[in-house]
């Protein structure tokens, strides 16, 4: 096993892949360490990143995330990743390419603005519900082709934990394989709360 293999074996994703049991409910994973962890410090999560995709299924992560966060008096950031829209074709004729391309790009920009607006309104609706419980909740919308990449790039201080819902069925290994959650879990350097939904 090479150095990269050892590094991958020590990620939260590798741990979860080994520990799957197919049950619903939350799973908490953190990076293994050379020294015994300082639990008072390690469990002192203060700001949770919660990616949502607009579905009731994804919102099932909120209950376990809030249960953990309330115990730590944590803040929350709700994240929605909007997949960009690209034109499928452009005319090949030089005489009309310029004007048509400009029109298409303007439509794409308007579409992105509408998608971001819808995503922001959705997150604010969820955030207001949580704020009614006297919780400190932030929202963020990102336009990115790869949601997993956007989530990982957003997971920076002061954020110190990711809470994410999975969307698959069956055992956790099948649940995560090839999914956004899989990419996040295997790539994150932060502790992760993963919840398998009730379907």
XYZ file of C-alpha atoms in Angstrom:
199
model
C 0.000 0.000 0.000
C 1.467 3.366 -1.067
C 1.379 6.702 0.717
C -1.758 7.825 -1.129
C -3.475 4.536 -0.275
C -2.662 5.008 3.404
C -4.019 8.571 3.256
C -7.261 7.431 1.644
C -7.600 4.648 4.197
C -7.570 7.263 6.952
C -10.405 9.405 5.579
C -13.898 9.478 7.120
C -15.181 7.856 3.926
C -12.891 4.876 4.306
C -14.013 4.476 7.906
C -17.687 4.611 6.961
C -17.178 2.148 4.130
C -15.755 -0.320 6.634
C -18.418 0.328 9.256
C -21.601 0.177 7.147
C -24.437 -1.920 8.533
C -27.417 -0.894 6.402
C -29.366 0.700 9.254
C -31.085 4.057 9.086
C -29.902 6.824 11.365
C -26.823 9.025 11.712
C -23.209 7.916 11.403
C -20.424 10.153 12.684
C -16.944 9.846 11.170
C -13.689 11.680 11.830
C -10.104 11.193 10.726
C -8.068 8.660 12.676
C -5.158 10.230 14.535
C -1.753 9.096 15.728
C -2.467 10.286 19.286
C -5.602 9.700 21.377
C -8.069 12.519 20.595
C -8.871 15.304 23.009
C -12.596 14.595 23.178
C -13.410 17.901 24.839
C -11.878 19.646 21.841
C -12.831 17.190 19.102
C -16.508 17.169 20.054
C -16.722 20.927 20.417
C -18.265 21.532 17.009
C -19.259 25.172 16.650
C -20.381 25.591 13.034
C -22.063 22.913 10.924
C -22.287 22.984 7.126
C -25.539 21.379 5.949
C -25.888 20.849 2.173
C -29.499 20.650 0.966
C -30.846 19.978 -2.522
C -34.414 21.160 -2.104
C -35.967 17.761 -1.429
C -37.730 16.563 1.741
C -35.371 13.574 1.709
C -32.310 15.807 2.038
C -33.955 17.736 4.864
C -33.995 14.610 7.021
C -30.397 15.493 7.986
C -31.708 18.538 9.859
C -33.031 16.671 12.884
C -29.788 14.825 13.766
C -27.677 17.861 12.835
C -29.716 20.155 15.076
C -29.685 17.637 17.900
C -25.890 17.580 17.796
C -25.514 21.307 17.167
C -27.826 22.373 19.981
C -25.740 20.385 22.446
C -22.694 22.357 21.259
C -24.513 25.710 20.876
C -23.339 25.666 17.273
C -24.093 27.884 14.295
C -25.347 26.453 11.012
C -24.755 27.230 7.344
C -27.288 25.828 4.876
C -25.746 25.291 1.434
C -27.515 24.788 -1.884
C -25.451 23.947 -4.973
C -27.071 24.933 -8.269
C -25.912 23.021 -11.341
C -25.099 25.425 -14.204
C -26.986 25.299 -17.488
C -25.075 25.156 -20.775
C -26.374 25.546 -24.345
C -26.382 22.247 -26.222
C -25.504 23.654 -29.655
C -24.429 26.869 -31.337
C -24.817 27.738 -35.040
C -21.780 27.013 -37.204
C -22.399 29.859 -39.686
C -20.002 32.739 -38.868
C -22.518 35.342 -40.021
C -25.014 34.489 -37.314
C -22.769 32.915 -34.689
C -21.976 36.149 -32.852
C -25.503 37.449 -32.332
C -26.962 34.036 -31.555
C -24.165 33.213 -29.113
C -24.700 36.514 -27.317
C -28.428 35.879 -27.062
C -27.868 32.354 -25.754
C -25.372 33.497 -23.130
C -27.770 36.194 -21.944
C -30.480 33.555 -21.566
C -28.074 31.308 -19.662
C -27.203 34.161 -17.296
C -30.891 34.882 -16.702
C -31.534 31.195 -16.060
C -28.673 31.046 -13.554
C -30.004 34.144 -11.806
C -33.473 32.579 -11.567
C -32.060 29.293 -10.257
C -29.981 31.118 -7.636
C -33.016 33.170 -6.607
C -35.154 30.039 -6.213
C -32.376 28.316 -4.258
C -31.925 31.348 -1.987
C -35.658 31.568 -1.311
C -35.765 27.869 -0.477
C -32.823 28.107 1.931
C -34.263 31.205 3.588
C -37.560 29.394 4.118
C -35.737 26.531 5.847
C -33.505 28.966 7.748
C -36.466 30.944 9.073
C -37.969 27.752 10.419
C -34.739 27.025 12.288
C -34.301 30.620 13.438
C -37.706 30.378 15.095
C -35.954 27.970 17.478
C -33.438 30.720 18.348
C -30.705 29.143 16.216
C -28.039 31.129 14.361
C -28.455 30.079 10.722
C -26.665 31.331 7.594
C -27.414 30.469 3.963
C -25.230 30.194 0.880
C -25.905 29.382 -2.782
C -23.149 28.298 -5.185
C -23.344 27.647 -8.939
C -21.077 24.671 -9.618
C -21.181 21.764 -12.054
C -19.966 19.299 -9.419
C -21.914 19.616 -6.141
C -19.396 17.497 -4.237
C -16.566 19.841 -5.178
C -18.602 22.884 -4.133
C -19.390 21.343 -0.751
C -15.758 20.442 -0.083
C -14.533 23.897 -1.114
C -17.106 25.474 1.202
C -16.002 23.380 4.176
C -13.459 25.855 5.524
C -13.096 27.668 8.872
C -15.096 28.694 10.797
C -17.021 25.618 9.599
C -15.809 22.578 11.504
C -18.271 19.825 10.567
C -20.367 18.673 7.593
C -23.808 17.107 8.047
C -25.134 15.443 4.908
C -28.056 13.223 3.944
C -27.546 10.277 1.611
C -30.077 9.454 -1.094
C -29.480 5.787 -1.830
C -31.073 2.575 -0.683
C -29.658 -0.535 0.924
C -26.366 -0.849 2.781
C -24.216 2.178 3.382
C -21.504 1.064 0.948
C -24.032 0.907 -1.915
C -25.719 4.018 -0.576
C -22.611 6.152 -0.917
C -20.991 4.673 -4.007
C -20.865 7.189 -6.851
C -22.972 9.772 -5.036
C -22.362 13.365 -3.992
C -22.222 12.143 -0.410
C -19.522 9.661 -1.378
C -17.356 12.397 -2.865
C -17.814 14.615 0.166
C -17.166 11.890 2.724
C -14.082 10.566 0.978
C -12.643 14.005 0.317
C -13.436 15.930 3.486
C -10.869 16.754 6.136
C -13.655 17.705 8.549
C -15.694 15.339 10.709
C -18.911 14.329 8.958
C -22.363 13.471 10.235
C -23.986 11.177 7.666
C -27.641 10.241 7.878
C -29.351 7.475 5.952
C -32.928 8.581 5.214
C -36.134 6.795 6.023
C -37.745 6.003 2.668
